[in-house]
Coordinates of C-alpha atoms in Angstrom, one line a residue:
X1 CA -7.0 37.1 -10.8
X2 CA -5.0 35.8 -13.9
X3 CA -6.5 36.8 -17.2
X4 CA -6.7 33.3 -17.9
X5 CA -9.0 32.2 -14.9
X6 CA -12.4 31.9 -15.4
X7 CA -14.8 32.2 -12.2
X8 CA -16.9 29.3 -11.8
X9 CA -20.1 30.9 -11.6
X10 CA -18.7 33.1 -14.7
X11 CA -18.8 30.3 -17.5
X12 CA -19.8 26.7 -16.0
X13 CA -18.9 23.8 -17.2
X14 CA -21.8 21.6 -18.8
X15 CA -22.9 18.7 -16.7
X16 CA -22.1 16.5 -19.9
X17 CA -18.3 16.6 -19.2
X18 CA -18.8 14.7 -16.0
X19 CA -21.9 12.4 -17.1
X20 CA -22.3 8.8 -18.4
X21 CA -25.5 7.8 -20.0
X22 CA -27.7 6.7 -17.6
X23 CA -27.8 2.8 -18.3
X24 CA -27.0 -0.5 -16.7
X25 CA -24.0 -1.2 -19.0
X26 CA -21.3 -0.5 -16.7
X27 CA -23.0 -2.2 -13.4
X28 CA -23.0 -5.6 -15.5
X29 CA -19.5 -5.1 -16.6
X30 CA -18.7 -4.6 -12.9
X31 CA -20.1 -7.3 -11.3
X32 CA -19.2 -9.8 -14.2
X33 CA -15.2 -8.8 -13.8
X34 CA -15.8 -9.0 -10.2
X35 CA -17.3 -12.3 -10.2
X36 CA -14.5 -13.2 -12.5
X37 CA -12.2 -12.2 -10.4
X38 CA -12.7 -14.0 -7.4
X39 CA -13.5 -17.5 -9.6
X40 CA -9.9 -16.2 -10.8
X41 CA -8.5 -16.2 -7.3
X42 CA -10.2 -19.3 -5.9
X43 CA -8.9 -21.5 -8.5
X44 CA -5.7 -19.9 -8.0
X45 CA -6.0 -21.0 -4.4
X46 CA -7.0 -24.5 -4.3
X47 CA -4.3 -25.3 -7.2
X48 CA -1.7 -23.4 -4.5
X49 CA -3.1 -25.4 -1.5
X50 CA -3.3 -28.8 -3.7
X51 CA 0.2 -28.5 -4.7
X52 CA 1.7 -27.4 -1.0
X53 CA -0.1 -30.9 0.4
X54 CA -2.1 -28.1 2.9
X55 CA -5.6 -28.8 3.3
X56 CA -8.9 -26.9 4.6
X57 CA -9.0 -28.4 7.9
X58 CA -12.4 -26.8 9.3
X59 CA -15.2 -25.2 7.6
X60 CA -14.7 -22.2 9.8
X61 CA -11.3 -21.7 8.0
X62 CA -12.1 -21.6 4.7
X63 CA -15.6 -19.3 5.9
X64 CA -12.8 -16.9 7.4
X65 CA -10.3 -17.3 4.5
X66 CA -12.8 -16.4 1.8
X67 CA -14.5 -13.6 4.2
X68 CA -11.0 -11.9 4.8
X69 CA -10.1 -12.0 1.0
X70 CA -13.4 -10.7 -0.2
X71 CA -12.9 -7.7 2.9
X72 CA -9.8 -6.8 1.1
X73 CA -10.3 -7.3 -2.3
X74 CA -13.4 -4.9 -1.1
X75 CA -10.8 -2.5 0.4
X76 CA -8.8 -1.6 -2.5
X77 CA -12.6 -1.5 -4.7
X78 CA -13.0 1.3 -2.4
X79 CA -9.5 2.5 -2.9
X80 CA -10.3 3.2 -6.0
X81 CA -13.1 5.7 -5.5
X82 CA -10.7 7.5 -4.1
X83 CA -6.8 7.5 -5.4
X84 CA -7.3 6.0 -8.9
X85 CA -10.4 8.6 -9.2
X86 CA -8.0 11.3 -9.0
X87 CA -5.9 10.0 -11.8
X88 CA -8.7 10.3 -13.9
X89 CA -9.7 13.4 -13.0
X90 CA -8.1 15.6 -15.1
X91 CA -8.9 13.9 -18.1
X92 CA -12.7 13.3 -17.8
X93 CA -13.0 17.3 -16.5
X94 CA -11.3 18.4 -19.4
X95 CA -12.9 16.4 -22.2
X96 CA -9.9 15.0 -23.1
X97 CA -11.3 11.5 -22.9
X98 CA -14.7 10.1 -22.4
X99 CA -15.1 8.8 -18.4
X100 CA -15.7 5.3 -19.9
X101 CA -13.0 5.2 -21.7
X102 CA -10.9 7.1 -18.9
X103 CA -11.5 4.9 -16.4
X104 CA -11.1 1.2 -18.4
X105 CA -7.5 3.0 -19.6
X106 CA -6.8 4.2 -16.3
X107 CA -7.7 0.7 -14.9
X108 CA -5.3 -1.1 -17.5
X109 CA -2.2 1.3 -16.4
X110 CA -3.0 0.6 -12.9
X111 CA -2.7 -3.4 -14.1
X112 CA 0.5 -3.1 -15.6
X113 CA 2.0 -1.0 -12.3
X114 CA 0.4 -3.5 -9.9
X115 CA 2.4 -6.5 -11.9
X116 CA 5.4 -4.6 -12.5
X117 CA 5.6 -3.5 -8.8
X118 CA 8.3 -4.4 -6.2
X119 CA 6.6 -5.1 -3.0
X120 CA 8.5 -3.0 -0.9
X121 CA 5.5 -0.8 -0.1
X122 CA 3.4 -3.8 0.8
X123 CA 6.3 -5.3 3.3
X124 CA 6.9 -1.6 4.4
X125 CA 3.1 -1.4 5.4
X126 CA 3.4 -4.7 7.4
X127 CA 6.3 -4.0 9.1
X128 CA 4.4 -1.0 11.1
X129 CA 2.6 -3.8 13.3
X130 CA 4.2 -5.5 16.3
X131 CA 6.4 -8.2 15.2
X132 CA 4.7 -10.1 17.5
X133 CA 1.6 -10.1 16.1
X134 CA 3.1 -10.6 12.8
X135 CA 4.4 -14.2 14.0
X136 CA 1.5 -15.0 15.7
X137 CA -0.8 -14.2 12.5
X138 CA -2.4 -17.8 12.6
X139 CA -3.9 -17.4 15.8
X140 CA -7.0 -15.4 17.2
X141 CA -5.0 -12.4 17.7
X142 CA -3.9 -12.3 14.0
X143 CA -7.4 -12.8 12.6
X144 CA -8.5 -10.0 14.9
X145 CA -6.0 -8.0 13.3
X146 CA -6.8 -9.1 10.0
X147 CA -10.6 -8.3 9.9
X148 CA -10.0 -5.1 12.4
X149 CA -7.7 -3.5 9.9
X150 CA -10.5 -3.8 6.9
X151 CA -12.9 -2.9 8.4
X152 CA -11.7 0.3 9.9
X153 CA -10.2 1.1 6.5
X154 CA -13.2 0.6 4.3
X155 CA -15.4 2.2 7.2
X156 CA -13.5 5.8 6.7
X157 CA -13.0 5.2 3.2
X158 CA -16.5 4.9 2.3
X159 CA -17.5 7.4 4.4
X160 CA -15.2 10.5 3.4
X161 CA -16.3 9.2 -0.3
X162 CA -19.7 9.8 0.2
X163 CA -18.8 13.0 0.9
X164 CA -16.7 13.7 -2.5
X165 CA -13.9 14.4 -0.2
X166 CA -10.9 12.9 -1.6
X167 CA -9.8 11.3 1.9
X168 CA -6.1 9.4 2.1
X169 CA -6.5 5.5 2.6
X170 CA -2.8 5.3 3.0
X171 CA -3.1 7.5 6.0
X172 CA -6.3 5.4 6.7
X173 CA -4.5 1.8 6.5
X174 CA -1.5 3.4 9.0
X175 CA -4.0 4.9 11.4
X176 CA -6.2 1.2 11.5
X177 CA -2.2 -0.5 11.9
X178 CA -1.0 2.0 14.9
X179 CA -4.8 1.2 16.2
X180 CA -4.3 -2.8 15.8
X181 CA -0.6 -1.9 17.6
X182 CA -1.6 0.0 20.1
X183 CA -4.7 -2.4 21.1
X184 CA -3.1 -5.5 21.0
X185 CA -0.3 -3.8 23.5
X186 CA -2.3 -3.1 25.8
X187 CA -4.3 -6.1 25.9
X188 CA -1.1 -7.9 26.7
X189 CA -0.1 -5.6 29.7
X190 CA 2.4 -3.2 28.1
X191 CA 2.9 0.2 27.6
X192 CA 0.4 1.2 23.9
X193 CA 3.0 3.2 22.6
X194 CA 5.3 -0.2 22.4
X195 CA 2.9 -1.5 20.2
X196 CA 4.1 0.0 16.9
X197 CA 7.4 0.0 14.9
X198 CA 8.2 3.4 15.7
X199 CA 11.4 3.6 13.6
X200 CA 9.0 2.6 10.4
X201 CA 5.9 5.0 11.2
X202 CA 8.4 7.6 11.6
X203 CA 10.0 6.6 7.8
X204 CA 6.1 6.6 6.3
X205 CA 5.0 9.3 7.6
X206 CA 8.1 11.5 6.8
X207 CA 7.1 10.7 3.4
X208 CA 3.3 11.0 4.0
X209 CA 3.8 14.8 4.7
X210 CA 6.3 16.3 2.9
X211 CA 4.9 14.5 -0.5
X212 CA 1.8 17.0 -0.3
X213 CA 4.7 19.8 0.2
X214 CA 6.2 18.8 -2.6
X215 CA 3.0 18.3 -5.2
X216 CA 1.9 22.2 -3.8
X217 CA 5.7 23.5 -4.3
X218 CA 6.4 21.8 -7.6
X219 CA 2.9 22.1 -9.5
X220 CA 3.1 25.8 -9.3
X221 CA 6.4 25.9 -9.9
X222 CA 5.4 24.0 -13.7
X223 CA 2.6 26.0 -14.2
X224 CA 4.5 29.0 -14.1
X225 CA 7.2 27.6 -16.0
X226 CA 5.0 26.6 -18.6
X227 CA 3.4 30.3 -18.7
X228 CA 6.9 31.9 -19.7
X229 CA 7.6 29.7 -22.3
X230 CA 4.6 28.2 -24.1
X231 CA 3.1 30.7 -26.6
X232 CA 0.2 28.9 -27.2
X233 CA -2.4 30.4 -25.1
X234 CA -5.3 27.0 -25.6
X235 CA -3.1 25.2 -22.9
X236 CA -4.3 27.9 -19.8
X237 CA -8.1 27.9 -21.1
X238 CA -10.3 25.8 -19.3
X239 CA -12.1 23.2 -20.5
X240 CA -14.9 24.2 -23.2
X241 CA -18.5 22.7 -23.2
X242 CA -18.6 22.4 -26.9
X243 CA -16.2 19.9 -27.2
X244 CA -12.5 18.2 -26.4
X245 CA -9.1 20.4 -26.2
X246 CA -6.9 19.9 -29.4
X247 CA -5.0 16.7 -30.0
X248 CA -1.6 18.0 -28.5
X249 CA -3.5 18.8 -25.7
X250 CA -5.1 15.6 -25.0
X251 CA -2.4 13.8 -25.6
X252 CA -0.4 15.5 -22.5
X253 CA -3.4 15.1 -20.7
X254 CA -3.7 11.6 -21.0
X255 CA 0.6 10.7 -21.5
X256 CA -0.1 12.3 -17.8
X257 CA -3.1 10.6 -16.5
X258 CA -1.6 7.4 -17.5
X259 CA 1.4 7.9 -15.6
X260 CA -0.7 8.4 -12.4
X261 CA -2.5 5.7 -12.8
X262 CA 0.5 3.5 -13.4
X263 CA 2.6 5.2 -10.2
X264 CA -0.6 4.5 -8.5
X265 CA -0.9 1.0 -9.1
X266 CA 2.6 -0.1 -8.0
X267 CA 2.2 1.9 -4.9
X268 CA -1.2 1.6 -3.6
X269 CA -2.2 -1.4 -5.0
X270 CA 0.8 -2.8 -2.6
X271 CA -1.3 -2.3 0.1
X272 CA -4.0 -4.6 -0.2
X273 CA -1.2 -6.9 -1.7
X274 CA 0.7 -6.6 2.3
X275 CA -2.9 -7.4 3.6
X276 CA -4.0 -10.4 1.3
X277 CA -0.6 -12.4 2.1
X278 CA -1.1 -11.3 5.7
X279 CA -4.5 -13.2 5.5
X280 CA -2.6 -16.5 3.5
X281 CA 0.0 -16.5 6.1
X282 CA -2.6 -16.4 8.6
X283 CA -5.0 -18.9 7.1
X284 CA -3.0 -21.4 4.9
X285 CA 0.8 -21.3 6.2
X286 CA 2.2 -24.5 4.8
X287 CA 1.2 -23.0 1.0
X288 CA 2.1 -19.0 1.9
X289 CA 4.3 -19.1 4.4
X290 CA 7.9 -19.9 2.2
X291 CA 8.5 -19.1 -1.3
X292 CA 7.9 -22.4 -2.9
X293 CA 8.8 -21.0 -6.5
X294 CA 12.9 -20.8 -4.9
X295 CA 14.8 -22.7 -7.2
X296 CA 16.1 -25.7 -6.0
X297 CA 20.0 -24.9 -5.5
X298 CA 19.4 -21.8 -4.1
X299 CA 18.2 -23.0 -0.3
X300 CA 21.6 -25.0 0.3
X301 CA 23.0 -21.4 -0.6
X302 CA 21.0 -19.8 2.0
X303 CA 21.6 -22.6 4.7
X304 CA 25.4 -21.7 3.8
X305 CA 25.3 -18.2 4.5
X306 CA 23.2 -18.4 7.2
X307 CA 25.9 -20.6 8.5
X308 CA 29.1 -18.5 7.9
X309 CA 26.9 -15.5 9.3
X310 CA 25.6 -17.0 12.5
X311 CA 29.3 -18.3 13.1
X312 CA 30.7 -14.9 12.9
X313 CA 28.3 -13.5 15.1
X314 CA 28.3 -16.0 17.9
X315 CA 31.5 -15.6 20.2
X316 CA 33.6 -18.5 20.9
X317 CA 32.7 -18.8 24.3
X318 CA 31.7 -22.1 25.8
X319 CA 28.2 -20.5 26.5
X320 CA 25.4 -21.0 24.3
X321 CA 22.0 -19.2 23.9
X322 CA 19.3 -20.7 24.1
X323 CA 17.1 -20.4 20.6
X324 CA 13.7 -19.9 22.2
X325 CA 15.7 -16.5 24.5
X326 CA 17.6 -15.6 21.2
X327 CA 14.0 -14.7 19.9
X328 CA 12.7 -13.2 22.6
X329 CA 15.7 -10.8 22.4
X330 CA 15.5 -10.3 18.8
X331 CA 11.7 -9.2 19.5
X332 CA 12.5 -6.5 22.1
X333 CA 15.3 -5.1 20.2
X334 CA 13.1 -4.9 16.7
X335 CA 10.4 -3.0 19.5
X336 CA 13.2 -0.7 20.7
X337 CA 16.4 -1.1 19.0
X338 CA 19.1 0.6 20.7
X339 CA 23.1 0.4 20.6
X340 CA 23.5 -0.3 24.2
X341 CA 22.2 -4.0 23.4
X342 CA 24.3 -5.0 20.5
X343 CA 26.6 -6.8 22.4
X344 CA 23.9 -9.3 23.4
X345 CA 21.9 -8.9 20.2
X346 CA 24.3 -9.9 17.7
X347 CA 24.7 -13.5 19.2
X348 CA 20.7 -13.8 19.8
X349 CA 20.5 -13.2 15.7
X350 CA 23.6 -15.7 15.1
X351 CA 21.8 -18.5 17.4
X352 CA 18.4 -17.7 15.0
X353 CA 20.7 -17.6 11.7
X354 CA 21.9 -21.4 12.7
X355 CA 18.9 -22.8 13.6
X356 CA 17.9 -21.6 10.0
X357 CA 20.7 -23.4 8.5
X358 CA 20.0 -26.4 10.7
X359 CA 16.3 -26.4 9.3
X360 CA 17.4 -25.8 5.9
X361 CA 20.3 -28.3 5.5
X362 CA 17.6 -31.1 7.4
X363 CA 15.2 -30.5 4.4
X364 CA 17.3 -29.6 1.6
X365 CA 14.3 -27.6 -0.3
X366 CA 11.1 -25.7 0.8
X367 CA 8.8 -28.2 -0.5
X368 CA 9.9 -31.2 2.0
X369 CA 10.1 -29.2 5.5
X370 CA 7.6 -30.4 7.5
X371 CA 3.9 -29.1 7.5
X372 CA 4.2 -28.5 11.8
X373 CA 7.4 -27.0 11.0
X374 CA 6.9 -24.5 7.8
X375 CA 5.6 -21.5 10.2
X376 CA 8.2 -22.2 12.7
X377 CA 11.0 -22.0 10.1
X378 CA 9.3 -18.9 8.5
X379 CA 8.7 -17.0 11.8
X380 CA 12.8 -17.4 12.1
X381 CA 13.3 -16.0 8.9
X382 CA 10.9 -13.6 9.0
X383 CA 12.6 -12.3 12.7
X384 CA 16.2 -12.5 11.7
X385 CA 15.4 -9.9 8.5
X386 CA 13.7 -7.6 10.7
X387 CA 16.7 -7.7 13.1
X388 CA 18.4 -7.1 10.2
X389 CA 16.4 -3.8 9.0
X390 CA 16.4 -2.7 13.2
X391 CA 20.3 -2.2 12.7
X392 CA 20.4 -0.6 9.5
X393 CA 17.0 2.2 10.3
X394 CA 18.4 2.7 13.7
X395 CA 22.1 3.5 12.0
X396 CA 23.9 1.1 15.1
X397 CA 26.9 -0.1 13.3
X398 CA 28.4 -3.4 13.2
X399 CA 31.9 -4.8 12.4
X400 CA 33.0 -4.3 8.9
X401 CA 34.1 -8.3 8.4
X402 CA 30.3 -9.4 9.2
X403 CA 27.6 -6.2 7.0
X404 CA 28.4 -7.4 3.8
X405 CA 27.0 -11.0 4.6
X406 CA 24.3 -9.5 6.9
X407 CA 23.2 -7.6 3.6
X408 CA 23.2 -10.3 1.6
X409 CA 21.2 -12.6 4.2
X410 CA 18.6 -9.9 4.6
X411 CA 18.3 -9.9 0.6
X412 CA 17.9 -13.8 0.8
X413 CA 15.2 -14.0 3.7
X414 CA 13.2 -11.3 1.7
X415 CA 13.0 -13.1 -1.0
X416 CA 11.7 -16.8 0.8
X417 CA 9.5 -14.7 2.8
X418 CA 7.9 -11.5 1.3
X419 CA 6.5 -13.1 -2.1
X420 CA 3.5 -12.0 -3.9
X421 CA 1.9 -14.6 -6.0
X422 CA 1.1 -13.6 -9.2
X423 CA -2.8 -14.1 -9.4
X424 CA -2.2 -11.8 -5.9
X425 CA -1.5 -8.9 -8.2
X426 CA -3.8 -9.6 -10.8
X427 CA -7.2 -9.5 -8.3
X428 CA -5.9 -6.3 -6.5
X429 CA -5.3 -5.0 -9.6
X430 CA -9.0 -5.7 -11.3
X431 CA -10.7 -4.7 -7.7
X432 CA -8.6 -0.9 -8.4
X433 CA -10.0 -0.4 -11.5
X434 CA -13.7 -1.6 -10.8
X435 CA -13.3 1.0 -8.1
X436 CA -13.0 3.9 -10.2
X437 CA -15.4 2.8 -12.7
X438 CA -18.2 2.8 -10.1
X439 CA -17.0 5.8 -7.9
X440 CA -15.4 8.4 -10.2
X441 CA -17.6 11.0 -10.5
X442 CA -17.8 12.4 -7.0
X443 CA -13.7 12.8 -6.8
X444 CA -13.8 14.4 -10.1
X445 CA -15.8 17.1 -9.4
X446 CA -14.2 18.2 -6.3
X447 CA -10.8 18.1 -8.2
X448 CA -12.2 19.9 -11.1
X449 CA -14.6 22.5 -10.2
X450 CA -14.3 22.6 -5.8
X451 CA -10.4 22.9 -5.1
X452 CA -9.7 26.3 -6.8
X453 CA -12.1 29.4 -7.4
X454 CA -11.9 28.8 -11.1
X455 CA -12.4 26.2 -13.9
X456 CA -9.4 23.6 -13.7
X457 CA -7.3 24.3 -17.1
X458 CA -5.5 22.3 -18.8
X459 CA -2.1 23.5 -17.9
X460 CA -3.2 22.8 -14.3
X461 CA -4.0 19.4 -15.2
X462 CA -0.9 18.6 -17.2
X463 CA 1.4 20.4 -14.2
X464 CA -0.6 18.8 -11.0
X465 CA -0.6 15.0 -12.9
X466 CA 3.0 15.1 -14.0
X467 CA 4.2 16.1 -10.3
X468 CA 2.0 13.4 -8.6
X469 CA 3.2 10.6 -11.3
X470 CA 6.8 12.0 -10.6
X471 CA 6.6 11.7 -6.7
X472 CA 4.8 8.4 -6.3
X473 CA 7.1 6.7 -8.7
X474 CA 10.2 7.9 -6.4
X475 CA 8.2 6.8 -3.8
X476 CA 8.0 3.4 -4.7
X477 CA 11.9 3.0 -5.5
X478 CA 12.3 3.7 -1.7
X479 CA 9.3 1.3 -0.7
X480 CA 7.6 4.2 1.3
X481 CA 3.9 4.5 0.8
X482 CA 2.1 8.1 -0.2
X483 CA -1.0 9.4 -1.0
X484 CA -2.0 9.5 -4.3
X485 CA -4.5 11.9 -3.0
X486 CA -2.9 13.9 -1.3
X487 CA -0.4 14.9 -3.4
X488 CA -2.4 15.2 -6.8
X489 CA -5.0 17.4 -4.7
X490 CA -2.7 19.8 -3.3
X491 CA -0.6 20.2 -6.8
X492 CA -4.7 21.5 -8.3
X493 CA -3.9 24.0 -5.3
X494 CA -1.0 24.3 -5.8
X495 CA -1.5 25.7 -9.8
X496 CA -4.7 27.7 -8.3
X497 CA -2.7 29.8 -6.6
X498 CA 0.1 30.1 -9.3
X499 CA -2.6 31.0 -11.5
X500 CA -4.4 33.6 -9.6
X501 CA -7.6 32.0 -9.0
X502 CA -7.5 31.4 -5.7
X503 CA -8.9 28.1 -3.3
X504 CA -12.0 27.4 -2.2
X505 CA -12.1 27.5 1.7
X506 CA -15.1 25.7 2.0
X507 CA -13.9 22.3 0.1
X508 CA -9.9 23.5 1.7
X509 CA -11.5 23.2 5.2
X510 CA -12.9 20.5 5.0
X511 CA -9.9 18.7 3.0
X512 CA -7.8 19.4 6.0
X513 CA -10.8 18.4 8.5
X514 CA -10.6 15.0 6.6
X515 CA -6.6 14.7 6.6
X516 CA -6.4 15.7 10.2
X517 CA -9.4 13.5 11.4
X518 CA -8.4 10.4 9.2
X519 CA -5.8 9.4 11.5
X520 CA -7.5 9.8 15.2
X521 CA -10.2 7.9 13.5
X522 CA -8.8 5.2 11.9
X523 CA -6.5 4.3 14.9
X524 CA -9.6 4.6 17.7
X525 CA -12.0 2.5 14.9
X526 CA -9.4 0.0 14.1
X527 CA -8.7 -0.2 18.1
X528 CA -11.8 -0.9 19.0
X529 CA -12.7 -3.8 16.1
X530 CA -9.5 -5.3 17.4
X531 CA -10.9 -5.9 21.0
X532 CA -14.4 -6.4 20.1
X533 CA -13.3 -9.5 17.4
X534 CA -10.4 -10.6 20.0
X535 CA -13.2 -12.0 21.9
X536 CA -14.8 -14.1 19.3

């Protein structure tokens, strides 16, 4: 054991470094922000809805609107026990901040990488369902999705939580999709493997499994870089009970924490982002469906490409494709895209690509198509880009004269279909941060004092954090989701071992009990909801 590990049952930590005063301060605080919040949103909404010319046109609707919203707004509360907890951590163990204090700061970082965030990750989570289902989220089917998938999510999540054990809900919110996926597949008489995106899941979880890897790998790897050249011994101590570590200290430990937290919030906080305009789409289409905010000469740009694209794609053969059959062919080939069809895909998309220029040249804007007609027009948009993305994950390649306009098309249906409103980002945002402030303290403890044998030091801290910031920001550059979790957990392991202290088995076991189980669980849970709320 390193000379600078300290057994746990040698020199304990006082209780006061995880504590908060035992009052009713932060409970009000949390349920007046929360309250806040969705007053906050619901304006929001009606002055979207007003301005669209859409319309609640059943009770029922807005019931099931404002139940879904407050499931996932719920969702990412929850999320924050667990991924934003872990940001945190380091800081509150080591008494380099007050958990008060730790959490509001950690909160505001996690606001400012919400806003700041892309939306790939958010898109990238959606595009695991069935296409199908996707187009068809207005219907029964997608509200069964809708309420299936939170549920199943905030079941595990809660109950891994409970538990302290700090429990992926990334691999939580994939295992409730594949379940939704596989369900609805076989409901409608297929196969349940061709219920999923394949191609994507593969992508995600690639990146769900070696981040871990790569926390392990390259916290140690800092730690004992650190050892042979800092001098100054205070960095490897652990944590005293008389007070907080010196200011240099403390000030890596939080430059650190608040790069987590940040990472964290424009990856994570994407995912109840996908689910809430899911639940729009679904509910309200004429407001959520097509990026009003478009400026006004850009649509007659888009009906133009879409134009010169479709026209290079269809042959000049007296032959024409039906537009309801080029969809259906564009569906199976997202499902299983393979090289064999492009012959008869390419045409299918260029069929799809004019009917989108015929829509958009009819209308001119997005604000005078048609209320009957805004989902249809979004559903082709939303089909061509994933037609789009099929050829470029599956590497089938396409004639040189027609990929630079497909790329640029794929670019411009993105952007009038995968939007995120800004009071979106603000709501998921505030429902991260009340989630750490009520459900810290159990993650913090098992990162501190349960991972390793010994006290958590702050070298550890400063080496585990600055990984875990470092691989959730690349992360989001590429749109893949990870674990925030995962990969901040296994870099405290990961500096255990550098360190000599060794790990825990116990709390290893049932770490890896949780990781492996999360998955089988989610997707039977999520499978299930799905067929019990299909028939309602």
């Amino acid at each position: 054991m390193s000379q600078n590990s300290v057994p746990l049952s040698a020199r304990p930590i006082s209780p006061s470094l995880i504590e908060v005063s035992k009052n009713y301060r932060t409970l009000w605080v949390v349920s007046v922000l929360a309250i806040g919040g969705l007053i906050f949103a619901g304006i929001n909404l009606f002055q979207d809805i007003a301005l669209s010319g859409d319309h609640f046109t059943s009770l029922l609707s807005f019931s099931l609107l404002g139940l879904a919203l407050v499931i996932a707004l719920g969702f990412e509360f929850v999320n924050g026990f667990h991924d934003t907890a872990n940001a945190v951590a380091t800081v509150i163990y080591t008494r380099s901040m007050s958990p008060n204090v730790a959490v509001i700061w950690s909160g505001l970082c996690n606001f400012a990488g919400v806003l700041l965030s892309s939306g790939m990750v958010a898109f990238g989570i959606i595009s695991l369902l069935p296409v199908d289902l996707i187009l068809q989220a207005s219907s029964g089917h997608g509200f069964a999705m809708i309420f299936a998938l939170l549920c199943s999510a905030i079941i595990w999540n809660l109950g891994t939580w409970y538990f302290g054990l700090p429990s992926s809900s990334s691999h939580t919110m994939i295992g409730s999709i594949i379940g939704v996926g596989v369900a609805y597949a076989i409901q409608a008489g297929q196969n349940g493997w061709s219920g999923v995106n394949w191609t994507q899941v593969s992508s995600v979880f690639t990146a769900l499994l070696v981040s871990p890897l790569v926390g392990f790998l390259l916290s140690a790897f800092i730690l004992l870089l650190l050892k042979r050249t800092m001098r100054k011994q205070t960095l490897f101590r652990a944590p005293s009970a008389q007070g907080a570590p010196p200011l240099w200290i403390r000030s890596l430990l939080i430059a650190t924490c608040s790069g987590v937290s940040f990472a964290h919030g424009s990856n994570d906080g994407q995912k109840g982002m996908g689910l809430i305009m899911l639940i729009l789409v679904g509910t309200m289409p004429i407001a959520y469906s097509l990026n009003r905010s478009m400026p006004i000469n850009e649509v007659p740009r888009v009906a133009a490409l879409a134009q010169v694209t479709g026209q290079q794609l269809i042959p000049k053969s007296p032959l024409s494709l039906a537009p309801s059959l080029a969809r259906d062919q564009l569906k199976n080939f997202i499902q299983i895209p393979a090289v064999n069809q492009t012959q008869q895909v390419l045409p299918a998309l260029g069929t799809v690509l004019m009917e989108i220029n015929r829509e958009l040249t009819l209308y001119g804007t997005m604000d005078k198509i048609p209320a009957h007609l805004v989902p249809n027009v979004r559903n082709d948009m939303y089909l061509a880009a994933e037609a789009i993305r099929a050829f470029k994950a599956a590497n089938i390649p396409l004639p040189a004269s027609v990929q630079p306009n497909l790329n640029a098309m794929k670019t411009e249906l993105d952007h009038a279909t995968r939007f995120i409103p800004m009071w979106v980002k603000i709501v998921v945002a505030l429902a991260l941060g009340l989630g750490t402030m009520v459900g810290w303290k159990r993650i913090v403890i098992t990162v501190g004092e349960r991972i390793g044998k010994t006290h958590l030091t702050y070298a550890q801290g400063v080496s585990a954090e600055t990984v875990a910031m470092a691989t959730i920001g690349a992360a989001d550059l590429f749109g893949l989701p990870v674990s925030t979790t995962h990969v901040l957990s296994s870099g405290v392991a990961g500096t255990m071992v550098a360190n000599g202290g060794g790990l825990q088995t116990t709390t290893l076991r049932n770490m890896v009990m949780a990781w492996v189980l999360t998955l089988p669980a989610s997707i039977l849970l999520s499978a299930l909801l799905f067929t019990l709320f299909s028939y309602f």
